[in-house]
mmCIF file of C-alpha atoms in Angstrom:
data_model
loop_
_atom_site.group_PDB
_atom_site.id
_atom_site.type_symbol
_atom_site.label_atom_id
_atom_site.label_comp_id
_atom_site.label_asym_id
_atom_site.label_seq_id
_atom_site.Cartn_x
_atom_site.Cartn_y
_atom_site.Cartn_z
ATOM 1 C CA MET A 1 -0.257 0.019 0.365
ATOM 2 C CA ILE A 2 2.702 2.587 0.979
ATOM 3 C CA ARG A 3 4.850 1.229 -2.131
ATOM 4 C CA LEU A 4 1.124 2.665 -4.350
ATOM 5 C CA ASN A 5 0.986 5.292 -2.493
ATOM 6 C CA PHE A 6 4.626 6.833 -3.635
ATOM 7 C CA ILE A 7 4.466 5.115 -6.408
ATOM 8 C CA GLY A 8 1.444 7.450 -6.656
ATOM 9 C CA ASN A 9 2.874 10.700 -5.602
ATOM 10 C CA TYR A 10 6.023 10.226 -7.914
ATOM 11 C CA ARG A 11 3.469 10.257 -10.970
ATOM 12 C CA ALA A 12 1.547 12.733 -9.286
ATOM 13 C CA GLN A 13 4.664 15.342 -9.077
ATOM 14 C CA GLY A 14 5.281 14.126 -12.381
ATOM 15 C CA LYS A 15 2.169 15.241 -13.804
ATOM 16 C CA ILE A 16 2.973 18.339 -12.067
ATOM 17 C CA LYS A 17 6.008 19.072 -13.511
ATOM 18 C CA LYS A 18 5.158 18.841 -16.611
ATOM 19 C CA SER A 19 2.266 21.030 -16.348
ATOM 20 C CA PHE A 20 4.043 23.462 -15.264
ATOM 21 C CA ARG A 21 6.458 23.481 -18.605
ATOM 22 C CA LYS A 22 3.769 23.504 -20.229
ATOM 23 C CA ALA A 23 2.564 26.767 -18.584
ATOM 24 C CA LYS A 24 6.277 28.183 -19.050
ATOM 25 C CA GLN A 25 6.793 27.442 -22.581
ATOM 26 C CA SER A 26 2.882 29.130 -23.050
ATOM 27 C CA TYR A 27 3.517 32.463 -21.417
ATOM 28 C CA LEU A 28 6.626 32.559 -22.947
ATOM 29 C CA ARG A 29 5.022 31.899 -26.819
ATOM 30 C CA ARG A 30 2.901 34.832 -25.335
ATOM 31 C CA ILE A 31 5.625 36.899 -24.826
ATOM 32 C CA ARG A 32 7.295 36.680 -27.623
ATOM 33 C CA TRP A 33 3.993 37.296 -29.637
ATOM 34 C CA ALA A 34 3.569 40.366 -28.068
ATOM 35 C CA VAL A 35 7.173 41.856 -28.450
ATOM 36 C CA SER A 36 6.863 40.630 -32.442
ATOM 37 C CA SER A 37 3.300 42.201 -32.364
ATOM 38 C CA PHE A 38 5.097 45.387 -31.746
ATOM 39 C CA TYR A 39 8.122 44.845 -34.227
ATOM 40 C CA PHE A 40 4.895 43.746 -36.490
ATOM 41 C CA GLY A 41 3.227 47.327 -35.880
ATOM 42 C CA MET A 42 6.718 49.191 -36.545
ATOM 43 C CA GLY A 43 7.207 47.589 -39.526
ATOM 44 C CA LEU A 44 3.726 48.239 -40.307
ATOM 45 C CA CYS A 45 3.662 52.056 -40.147
ATOM 46 C CA PHE A 46 6.679 52.922 -42.124
ATOM 47 C CA ALA A 47 5.333 50.329 -44.839
ATOM 48 C CA THR A 48 2.632 52.307 -45.516
ATOM 49 C CA TRP A 49 4.104 55.620 -45.087
ATOM 50 C CA ALA A 50 5.976 54.451 -47.942
ATOM 51 C CA SER A 51 3.689 53.135 -49.830
ATOM 52 C CA ARG A 52 1.266 56.780 -50.214
ATOM 53 C CA ILE A 53 4.555 58.978 -50.958
ATOM 54 C CA PRO A 54 3.716 58.846 -55.017
ATOM 55 C CA ASP A 55 0.055 60.309 -54.005
ATOM 56 C CA ILE A 56 1.112 62.613 -51.608
ATOM 57 C CA LYS A 57 3.592 63.732 -54.191
ATOM 58 C CA VAL A 58 1.129 64.873 -56.259
ATOM 59 C CA ALA A 59 -1.241 66.483 -54.141
ATOM 60 C CA LEU A 60 1.032 68.681 -52.583
ATOM 61 C CA ASP A 61 2.661 69.573 -56.339
ATOM 62 C CA LEU A 62 6.097 68.565 -54.999
ATOM 63 C CA SER A 63 8.456 68.767 -56.900
ATOM 64 C CA PRO A 64 11.140 66.023 -56.933
ATOM 65 C CA ALA A 65 13.796 68.144 -55.713
ATOM 66 C CA ASP A 66 11.052 69.500 -53.422
ATOM 67 C CA LEU A 67 10.454 65.795 -51.974
ATOM 68 C CA GLY A 68 14.166 64.463 -51.346
ATOM 69 C CA SER A 69 14.573 68.133 -49.489
ATOM 70 C CA ILE A 70 11.076 67.085 -47.690
ATOM 71 C CA LEU A 71 11.979 63.749 -47.303
ATOM 72 C CA LEU A 72 15.386 64.022 -44.806
ATOM 73 C CA ALA A 73 12.935 65.929 -42.377
ATOM 74 C CA LEU A 74 12.555 62.036 -41.233
ATOM 75 C CA PRO A 75 16.194 61.062 -40.883
ATOM 76 C CA LEU A 76 16.648 63.918 -39.008
ATOM 77 C CA GLY A 77 13.873 63.529 -36.641
ATOM 78 C CA GLN A 78 15.380 59.702 -36.172
ATOM 79 C CA LEU A 79 19.199 61.984 -35.842
ATOM 80 C CA THR A 80 17.586 64.574 -33.039
ATOM 81 C CA MET A 81 16.036 61.532 -30.591
ATOM 82 C CA MET A 82 19.609 58.879 -31.621
ATOM 83 C CA PRO A 83 21.115 60.251 -28.356
ATOM 84 C CA PHE A 84 17.929 60.327 -25.966
ATOM 85 C CA SER A 85 16.717 57.198 -26.644
ATOM 86 C CA GLY A 86 18.603 54.862 -24.597
ATOM 87 C CA LYS A 87 18.230 56.858 -21.863
ATOM 88 C CA LEU A 88 14.416 57.178 -21.907
ATOM 89 C CA VAL A 89 14.837 53.415 -21.333
ATOM 90 C CA THR A 90 16.861 52.948 -18.960
ATOM 91 C CA ARG A 91 14.810 55.419 -16.594
ATOM 92 C CA TYR A 92 11.431 54.282 -17.868
ATOM 93 C CA GLY A 93 11.342 51.243 -19.210
ATOM 94 C CA SER A 94 11.263 50.036 -21.941
ATOM 95 C CA HIS A 95 7.903 48.433 -22.078
ATOM 96 C CA ARG A 96 6.778 52.315 -21.165
ATOM 97 C CA LEU A 97 9.012 54.370 -23.969
ATOM 98 C CA LEU A 98 7.293 51.572 -26.425
ATOM 99 C CA LEU A 99 3.150 51.866 -25.404
ATOM 100 C CA PHE A 100 4.415 55.731 -26.035
ATOM 101 C CA SER A 101 6.279 55.762 -29.011
ATOM 102 C CA LEU A 102 4.680 53.580 -31.052
ATOM 103 C CA SER A 103 1.352 54.633 -30.294
ATOM 104 C CA MET A 104 2.430 58.074 -31.253
ATOM 105 C CA TYR A 105 4.382 56.645 -33.701
ATOM 106 C CA ALA A 106 0.369 55.501 -35.363
ATOM 107 C CA VAL A 107 -0.588 58.994 -34.754
ATOM 108 C CA CYS A 108 2.322 60.544 -36.172
ATOM 109 C CA LEU A 109 1.732 58.425 -39.337
ATOM 110 C CA SER A 110 -2.525 59.109 -39.718
ATOM 111 C CA ASN A 111 -1.841 62.931 -38.788
ATOM 112 C CA MET A 112 0.418 62.718 -42.003
ATOM 113 C CA GLY A 113 -3.152 62.061 -44.256
ATOM 114 C CA LEU A 114 -3.488 65.639 -43.451
ATOM 115 C CA ALA A 115 -1.440 67.565 -44.405
ATOM 116 C CA VAL A 116 -2.288 69.395 -47.599
ATOM 117 C CA HIS A 117 1.449 72.639 -47.358
ATOM 118 C CA SER A 118 5.033 70.521 -47.728
ATOM 119 C CA TRP A 119 5.769 72.582 -44.100
ATOM 120 C CA GLN A 120 3.027 70.191 -42.398
ATOM 121 C CA LEU A 121 4.641 66.955 -44.107
ATOM 122 C CA ALA A 122 7.569 68.158 -43.113
ATOM 123 C CA LEU A 123 7.001 68.552 -39.315
ATOM 124 C CA GLY A 124 4.925 64.858 -39.315
ATOM 125 C CA LEU A 125 8.066 63.675 -40.531
ATOM 126 C CA PHE A 126 10.200 64.450 -38.375
ATOM 127 C CA LEU A 127 8.043 63.719 -35.262
ATOM 128 C CA PHE A 128 7.685 60.333 -37.510
ATOM 129 C CA GLY A 129 11.750 59.821 -37.372
ATOM 130 C CA MET A 130 11.629 60.827 -33.814
ATOM 131 C CA CYS A 131 8.865 57.893 -32.804
ATOM 132 C CA GLY A 132 10.535 55.955 -35.158
ATOM 133 C CA ASN A 133 14.022 55.659 -33.230
ATOM 134 C CA MET A 134 12.325 55.283 -29.942
ATOM 135 C CA ASN A 135 10.427 52.610 -31.142
ATOM 136 C CA ASN A 136 13.391 51.347 -32.426
ATOM 137 C CA ILE A 137 15.912 51.687 -29.383
ATOM 138 C CA ALA A 138 12.317 49.838 -27.138
ATOM 139 C CA VAL A 139 11.048 47.399 -29.412
ATOM 140 C CA ASN A 140 15.571 45.630 -29.795
ATOM 141 C CA THR A 141 15.808 46.521 -25.926
ATOM 142 C CA GLN A 142 12.316 43.981 -25.155
ATOM 143 C CA GLY A 143 13.923 42.005 -28.096
ATOM 144 C CA VAL A 144 17.120 41.131 -26.180
ATOM 145 C CA TYR A 145 15.395 40.730 -23.329
ATOM 146 C CA THR A 146 12.997 37.726 -24.891
ATOM 147 C CA GLU A 147 15.934 36.520 -25.579
ATOM 148 C CA LYS A 148 17.507 36.477 -22.475
ATOM 149 C CA LEU A 149 14.375 34.681 -21.397
ATOM 150 C CA TYR A 150 14.268 31.512 -24.281
ATOM 151 C CA ASN A 151 18.177 31.568 -24.120
ATOM 152 C CA LYS A 152 18.801 30.917 -27.279
ATOM 153 C CA ASN A 153 19.116 33.248 -30.581
ATOM 154 C CA ILE A 154 15.342 34.667 -31.547
ATOM 155 C CA MET A 155 16.146 38.108 -32.879
ATOM 156 C CA SER A 156 16.488 37.819 -36.451
ATOM 157 C CA SER A 157 13.574 36.907 -36.263
ATOM 158 C CA PHE A 158 11.980 39.978 -34.948
ATOM 159 C CA HIS A 159 13.854 41.344 -37.669
ATOM 160 C CA GLY A 160 11.953 39.178 -40.038
ATOM 161 C CA VAL A 161 8.530 39.980 -38.675
ATOM 162 C CA TRP A 162 9.157 44.234 -39.556
ATOM 163 C CA SER A 163 10.288 42.761 -43.102
ATOM 164 C CA PHE A 164 7.007 41.098 -43.319
ATOM 165 C CA ALA A 165 4.903 43.444 -41.974
ATOM 166 C CA GLY A 166 6.243 45.641 -45.141
ATOM 167 C CA PHE A 167 4.585 43.173 -48.139
ATOM 168 C CA ILE A 168 1.279 43.218 -45.945
ATOM 169 C CA GLY A 169 1.349 46.768 -45.311
ATOM 170 C CA ALA A 170 2.457 46.946 -49.647
ATOM 171 C CA LEU A 171 -0.173 44.640 -50.443
ATOM 172 C CA ILE A 172 -3.208 47.268 -48.095
ATOM 173 C CA GLY A 173 -1.288 49.722 -49.876
ATOM 174 C CA ILE A 174 -2.617 48.347 -52.886
ATOM 175 C CA LEU A 175 -6.292 47.264 -51.647
ATOM 176 C CA MET A 176 -6.351 50.732 -50.420
ATOM 177 C CA LEU A 177 -5.746 52.573 -53.579
ATOM 178 C CA ALA A 178 -8.002 50.122 -55.307
ATOM 179 C CA ILE A 179 -11.094 51.005 -53.161
ATOM 180 C CA ALA A 180 -9.677 54.717 -52.911
ATOM 181 C CA PHE A 181 -8.421 55.539 -50.013
ATOM 182 C CA THR A 182 -7.254 58.438 -49.557
ATOM 183 C CA PRO A 183 -4.003 58.619 -47.224
ATOM 184 C CA PHE A 184 -5.585 60.266 -44.701
ATOM 185 C CA GLN A 185 -8.503 57.198 -44.291
ATOM 186 C CA HIS A 186 -5.649 54.768 -45.640
ATOM 187 C CA PHE A 187 -3.329 56.017 -43.225
ATOM 188 C CA LEU A 188 -6.016 56.679 -40.007
ATOM 189 C CA THR A 189 -6.820 52.464 -40.780
ATOM 190 C CA VAL A 190 -4.142 51.236 -40.074
ATOM 191 C CA ALA A 191 -3.513 53.371 -37.228
ATOM 192 C CA PHE A 192 -6.512 51.728 -35.633
ATOM 193 C CA LEU A 193 -4.788 48.198 -36.540
ATOM 194 C CA VAL A 194 -1.436 49.191 -34.163
ATOM 195 C CA PHE A 195 -4.067 50.964 -31.909
ATOM 196 C CA THR A 196 -5.355 47.361 -31.498
ATOM 197 C CA LEU A 197 -2.276 45.118 -31.377
ATOM 198 C CA VAL A 198 -0.875 47.492 -28.989
ATOM 199 C CA ALA A 199 -4.091 47.397 -26.744
ATOM 200 C CA VAL A 200 -3.809 43.105 -27.072
ATOM 201 C CA ASN A 201 0.001 43.181 -26.185
ATOM 202 C CA PHE A 202 1.285 45.802 -24.170
ATOM 203 C CA LYS A 203 0.854 43.984 -20.786
ATOM 204 C CA PHE A 204 2.444 40.833 -22.303
ATOM 205 C CA LEU A 205 5.569 42.671 -22.297
ATOM 206 C CA ILE A 206 8.803 42.359 -19.559
ATOM 207 C CA LYS A 207 8.619 44.898 -17.356
ATOM 208 C CA ALA A 208 12.214 45.260 -16.993
ATOM 209 C CA LYS A 209 13.942 48.788 -15.782
ATOM 210 C CA GLU A 210 17.483 48.837 -16.192
ATOM 211 C CA SER A 211 19.075 50.700 -13.298
ATOM 212 C CA PRO A 212 22.520 52.220 -14.493
ATOM 213 C CA LYS A 213 26.032 51.331 -13.498
ATOM 214 C CA SER A 214 26.905 51.684 -9.269
ATOM 215 C CA ASN A 215 23.138 53.345 -8.851
ATOM 216 C CA GLU A 216 25.016 56.250 -9.835
ATOM 217 C CA LYS A 217 24.342 59.246 -11.995
ATOM 218 C CA ARG A 218 25.103 58.265 -15.679
ATOM 219 C CA LYS A 219 26.190 62.013 -17.923
ATOM 220 C CA LEU A 220 24.147 62.554 -20.830
ATOM 221 C CA PHE A 221 27.382 61.739 -22.675
ATOM 222 C CA THR A 222 29.843 58.988 -22.060
ATOM 223 C CA LYS A 223 32.226 57.739 -23.879
ATOM 224 C CA PRO A 224 31.241 54.808 -25.710
ATOM 225 C CA ASP A 225 32.526 50.893 -25.556
ATOM 226 C CA PRO A 226 35.268 50.374 -27.983
ATOM 227 C CA ALA A 227 33.496 46.993 -28.503
ATOM 228 C CA LEU A 228 30.181 49.241 -29.129
ATOM 229 C CA VAL A 229 32.169 51.478 -31.814
ATOM 230 C CA TRP A 230 33.497 48.101 -33.695
ATOM 231 C CA LEU A 231 29.904 46.597 -33.843
ATOM 232 C CA GLY A 232 28.364 50.043 -35.270
ATOM 233 C CA VAL A 233 31.552 50.460 -37.978
ATOM 234 C CA ILE A 234 29.679 46.361 -38.843
ATOM 235 C CA GLY A 235 26.030 47.624 -38.718
ATOM 236 C CA PHE A 236 27.452 50.816 -41.013
ATOM 237 C CA GLY A 237 29.225 49.168 -43.514
ATOM 238 C CA CYS A 238 25.580 46.577 -43.376
ATOM 239 C CA MET A 239 22.896 49.539 -43.895
ATOM 240 C CA ALA A 240 24.714 51.158 -46.178
ATOM 241 C CA SER A 241 24.530 48.347 -48.529
ATOM 242 C CA GLU A 242 20.662 48.151 -47.179
ATOM 243 C CA GLY A 243 20.047 52.533 -47.977
ATOM 244 C CA ILE A 244 21.563 51.591 -51.908
ATOM 245 C CA MET A 245 18.998 48.527 -52.795
ATOM 246 C CA PHE A 246 16.436 50.406 -51.175
ATOM 247 C CA ASP A 247 16.903 53.942 -52.875
ATOM 248 C CA TRP A 248 18.822 52.835 -56.234
ATOM 249 C CA SER A 249 18.274 49.414 -57.069
ATOM 250 C CA GLY A 250 15.381 50.042 -59.272
ATOM 251 C CA VAL A 251 17.855 53.048 -61.044
ATOM 252 C CA TYR A 252 20.349 50.398 -61.036
ATOM 253 C CA PHE A 253 17.491 47.959 -63.097
ATOM 254 C CA GLU A 254 16.356 51.054 -65.448
ATOM 255 C CA GLU A 255 19.720 52.537 -66.380
ATOM 256 C CA ILE A 256 22.464 49.832 -66.198
ATOM 257 C CA VAL A 257 20.507 46.201 -66.365
ATOM 258 C CA GLN A 258 18.193 48.164 -69.200
ATOM 259 C CA VAL A 259 14.744 46.057 -68.530
ATOM 260 C CA PRO A 260 10.575 47.120 -69.775
ATOM 261 C CA GLY A 261 8.982 48.948 -67.001
ATOM 262 C CA PRO A 262 6.956 47.001 -64.924
ATOM 263 C CA LEU A 263 10.629 44.660 -64.477
ATOM 264 C CA ILE A 264 12.338 47.469 -63.115
ATOM 265 C CA VAL A 265 11.088 46.946 -59.470
ATOM 266 C CA LEU A 266 12.728 42.879 -59.450
ATOM 267 C CA GLY A 267 15.718 43.734 -58.057
ATOM 268 C CA TYR A 268 14.205 45.048 -54.983
ATOM 269 C CA THR A 269 10.906 43.211 -54.486
ATOM 270 C CA SER A 270 13.838 39.879 -55.381
ATOM 271 C CA TYR A 271 16.097 42.119 -52.375
ATOM 272 C CA MET A 272 13.068 41.668 -49.956
ATOM 273 C CA ILE A 273 11.473 38.311 -49.837
ATOM 274 C CA MET A 274 15.599 37.202 -49.573
ATOM 275 C CA MET A 275 16.038 39.262 -46.527
ATOM 276 C CA ALA A 276 13.021 38.313 -44.769
ATOM 277 C CA THR A 277 13.722 34.799 -45.533
ATOM 278 C CA GLY A 278 17.696 35.511 -44.358
ATOM 279 C CA ARG A 279 15.913 36.300 -40.650
ATOM 280 C CA PHE A 280 13.743 34.041 -40.710
ATOM 281 C CA LEU A 281 16.360 31.296 -41.003
ATOM 282 C CA GLY A 282 18.962 33.301 -39.386
ATOM 283 C CA ASP A 283 18.554 32.419 -35.620
ATOM 284 C CA GLY A 284 18.676 28.502 -36.901
ATOM 285 C CA LEU A 285 22.106 29.166 -38.947
ATOM 286 C CA ILE A 286 23.514 31.155 -35.478
ATOM 287 C CA THR A 287 23.330 28.393 -33.406
ATOM 288 C CA ARG A 288 24.061 25.907 -35.545
ATOM 289 C CA PHE A 289 27.350 28.098 -36.839
ATOM 290 C CA GLY A 290 28.584 30.740 -34.252
ATOM 291 C CA ARG A 291 27.606 34.637 -34.564
ATOM 292 C CA LYS A 292 30.972 35.007 -36.542
ATOM 293 C CA ASN A 293 30.840 32.378 -38.694
ATOM 294 C CA VAL A 294 27.022 33.289 -40.077
ATOM 295 C CA ILE A 295 27.742 37.563 -40.145
ATOM 296 C CA GLN A 296 31.640 36.747 -42.086
ATOM 297 C CA ILE A 297 29.840 34.614 -44.738
ATOM 298 C CA SER A 298 27.313 37.850 -44.509
ATOM 299 C CA GLY A 299 29.649 39.687 -45.627
ATOM 300 C CA VAL A 300 30.705 38.115 -48.421
ATOM 301 C CA LEU A 301 27.331 36.945 -49.897
ATOM 302 C CA ILE A 302 27.342 41.049 -49.672
ATOM 303 C CA SER A 303 29.942 41.721 -51.875
ATOM 304 C CA THR A 304 29.193 39.075 -54.060
ATOM 305 C CA GLY A 305 25.951 39.777 -54.461
ATOM 306 C CA LEU A 306 26.692 43.509 -55.332
ATOM 307 C CA PHE A 307 29.869 42.348 -57.648
ATOM 308 C CA THR A 308 28.135 39.950 -59.467
ATOM 309 C CA ALA A 309 25.486 42.752 -60.540
ATOM 310 C CA VAL A 310 28.873 44.885 -61.706
ATOM 311 C CA PHE A 311 30.532 43.040 -63.616
ATOM 312 C CA PHE A 312 27.241 41.164 -65.379
ATOM 313 C CA PRO A 313 24.834 43.443 -65.813
ATOM 314 C CA TYR A 314 21.471 41.657 -67.090
ATOM 315 C CA LEU A 315 18.183 40.643 -66.168
ATOM 316 C CA ILE A 316 19.586 37.044 -64.464
ATOM 317 C CA PRO A 317 22.402 37.359 -62.447
ATOM 318 C CA ALA A 318 22.027 40.953 -61.530
ATOM 319 C CA THR A 319 18.304 39.398 -59.977
ATOM 320 C CA ALA A 320 20.687 36.675 -58.604
ATOM 321 C CA GLY A 321 23.124 39.033 -56.900
ATOM 322 C CA PHE A 322 20.791 41.781 -55.685
ATOM 323 C CA MET A 323 19.275 38.128 -53.936
ATOM 324 C CA LEU A 324 22.798 37.347 -52.627
ATOM 325 C CA VAL A 325 22.927 41.234 -50.965
ATOM 326 C CA GLY A 326 19.567 40.581 -49.054
ATOM 327 C CA LEU A 327 20.274 37.196 -47.929
ATOM 328 C CA GLY A 328 23.773 38.874 -46.195
ATOM 329 C CA VAL A 329 21.914 42.263 -45.165
ATOM 330 C CA SER A 330 19.581 39.723 -43.257
ATOM 331 C CA THR A 331 21.860 38.204 -40.241
ATOM 332 C CA ILE A 332 24.246 41.853 -39.801
ATOM 333 C CA VAL A 333 21.822 43.818 -37.331
ATOM 334 C CA PRO A 334 20.049 41.180 -35.761
ATOM 335 C CA THR A 335 23.098 40.106 -33.873
ATOM 336 C CA ILE A 336 24.903 43.487 -34.052
ATOM 337 C CA TYR A 337 21.657 43.789 -31.738
ATOM 338 C CA SER A 338 21.272 41.365 -29.718
ATOM 339 C CA VAL A 339 25.614 41.075 -28.308
ATOM 340 C CA ALA A 340 24.939 45.151 -27.851
ATOM 341 C CA GLY A 341 22.064 44.184 -25.813
ATOM 342 C CA LYS A 342 24.233 41.978 -23.554
ATOM 343 C CA THR A 343 27.792 44.168 -22.768
ATOM 344 C CA PRO A 344 28.343 43.736 -19.212
ATOM 345 C CA HIS A 345 28.103 46.730 -17.458
ATOM 346 C CA ILE A 346 25.647 49.026 -20.252
ATOM 347 C CA PRO A 347 21.472 48.813 -19.971
ATOM 348 C CA PRO A 348 20.320 46.516 -23.445
ATOM 349 C CA GLY A 349 18.930 50.285 -24.184
ATOM 350 C CA GLU A 350 21.802 52.845 -23.974
ATOM 351 C CA ALA A 351 23.958 49.911 -25.257
ATOM 352 C CA ILE A 352 21.269 49.794 -28.564
ATOM 353 C CA ALA A 353 21.152 53.165 -28.963
ATOM 354 C CA MET A 354 24.988 53.616 -29.467
ATOM 355 C CA VAL A 355 25.547 50.700 -32.088
ATOM 356 C CA THR A 356 22.441 52.356 -33.197
ATOM 357 C CA SER A 357 23.948 55.932 -33.949
ATOM 358 C CA VAL A 358 26.590 54.470 -35.890
ATOM 359 C CA SER A 359 25.565 51.567 -37.913
ATOM 360 C CA PHE A 360 22.489 54.526 -38.848
ATOM 361 C CA LEU A 361 25.054 56.543 -40.116
ATOM 362 C CA GLY A 362 25.520 53.641 -43.230
ATOM 363 C CA PHE A 363 22.249 54.499 -43.561
ATOM 364 C CA LEU A 364 21.966 57.997 -44.743
ATOM 365 C CA MET A 365 25.019 58.721 -46.273
ATOM 366 C CA GLY A 366 25.094 55.805 -48.163
ATOM 367 C CA PRO A 367 22.863 56.733 -51.118
ATOM 368 C CA PRO A 368 24.087 60.213 -51.259
ATOM 369 C CA VAL A 369 27.318 59.100 -51.232
ATOM 370 C CA ILE A 370 25.891 56.361 -54.432
ATOM 371 C CA GLY A 371 24.209 59.319 -56.228
ATOM 372 C CA PHE A 372 27.296 61.275 -55.981
ATOM 373 C CA ILE A 373 30.157 58.773 -57.125
ATOM 374 C CA ALA A 374 27.559 58.002 -59.955
ATOM 375 C CA GLU A 375 28.215 61.431 -61.012
ATOM 376 C CA LEU A 376 32.213 61.024 -61.459
ATOM 377 C CA PHE A 377 32.296 57.522 -62.185
ATOM 378 C CA GLY A 378 29.267 55.615 -63.270
ATOM 379 C CA LEU A 379 25.916 54.104 -61.447
ATOM 380 C CA ARG A 380 28.088 50.883 -61.706
ATOM 381 C CA PHE A 381 31.833 51.929 -60.475
ATOM 382 C CA SER A 382 29.116 52.793 -57.043
ATOM 383 C CA PHE A 383 27.737 50.352 -56.754
ATOM 384 C CA ALA A 384 31.075 48.175 -56.861
ATOM 385 C CA PHE A 385 32.514 50.734 -54.332
ATOM 386 C CA ILE A 386 29.445 49.930 -51.595
ATOM 387 C CA GLY A 387 30.490 45.884 -52.712
ATOM 388 C CA ILE A 388 33.752 46.172 -50.878
ATOM 389 C CA PHE A 389 31.793 46.735 -47.789
ATOM 390 C CA GLY A 390 30.937 43.683 -47.339
ATOM 391 C CA LEU A 391 34.431 42.797 -47.332
ATOM 392 C CA ILE A 392 35.055 44.994 -44.829
ATOM 393 C CA ILE A 393 32.020 43.391 -42.537
ATOM 394 C CA ALA A 394 34.207 40.101 -43.211
ATOM 395 C CA PHE A 395 37.360 41.517 -41.789
ATOM 396 C CA LEU A 396 35.800 43.499 -38.494
ATOM 397 C CA VAL A 397 34.408 41.016 -37.393
ATOM 398 C CA SER A 398 37.504 39.019 -36.461
ATOM 399 C CA LYS A 399 38.460 42.363 -34.368
ATOM 400 C CA ILE A 400 35.044 41.974 -31.920
ATOM 401 C CA GLN A 401 35.595 39.217 -29.024
ATOM 402 C CA ALA A 402 32.258 38.723 -27.871
ATOM 403 C CA LEU A 403 31.135 37.418 -31.808
ATOM 404 C CA ARG A 404 33.084 34.703 -31.826
#
């Protein structure tokens, strides 16, 4: 009888442990889903804005030069907020800042649909950029926290969700144009969708608040950690490559590859598809082969892809080259954010902000530099110049101990 009771108790304890593990896994999945929804909301807002730029250009009667000048307001807003976003995450917690920033990101999006003068659009883009930077630092800090809970690489999949949101945003944009929605009606619809995502998922965010080192007051501007600077330089090279693909891929297919009109978007589309695919596969690859090896291969893929498009400027090889670039850039930024967020003695939000401050310059400077070089030496030469960045990334990885 005692033995039977013992067996019964043992089985009961086993069931309790199994039930506890299931409950824990379920809760972790809910946290991951919540964080993913904020990545999705951010990507959806940006893609929604981008999908209506041509309509707003026509509605405000903007010349290409006027539009180019106004569009600079967005990165200017991001740059303005960069020194402060990490500090705000540390002080108020990434969950609170994320609630505020994504909500305001959606508000700014809807308000841009109301612009009737160019200065109103510029102001809206500036605020959109400020909220976007806060959102970027806060959501990646949540990504780092979630990765720590899972104790495995999942950051790349979060960025994959952002890329997927870009596709969804483009599809919604096509639908809104088909049913003749104005930009404001379109933006407001998406804003309500984002508000719903925020309301449903906010309570499942990780409510952590980092304390400054040794509980001392940190200076507003501090000397950056050398490892973070190197991570930023790697991010610079990657985001410079991303920037030219966003802004110049269509021009390259039109002027150099010389494809018929509808195929002009093929280079950009193939690049985006492979970038999203690489991000969803990236976590498994990093787990199997290690961060260093994956980033080194990624750098080589970026260079190989760009050089292929330069030396073989025909439809099939150029498309294949742009696909390689998409794979190459897919895992680099998520990986350096993940590594930066785990830097000892520095709060994750501030560490990510430091890396972003350096790497984002590549996204800003890459496209204008391409234009300047193209004016002097031609567009093919300028793409070859950026192609060198991938090899530099592969070399620099060996300099960072945290990536080994």
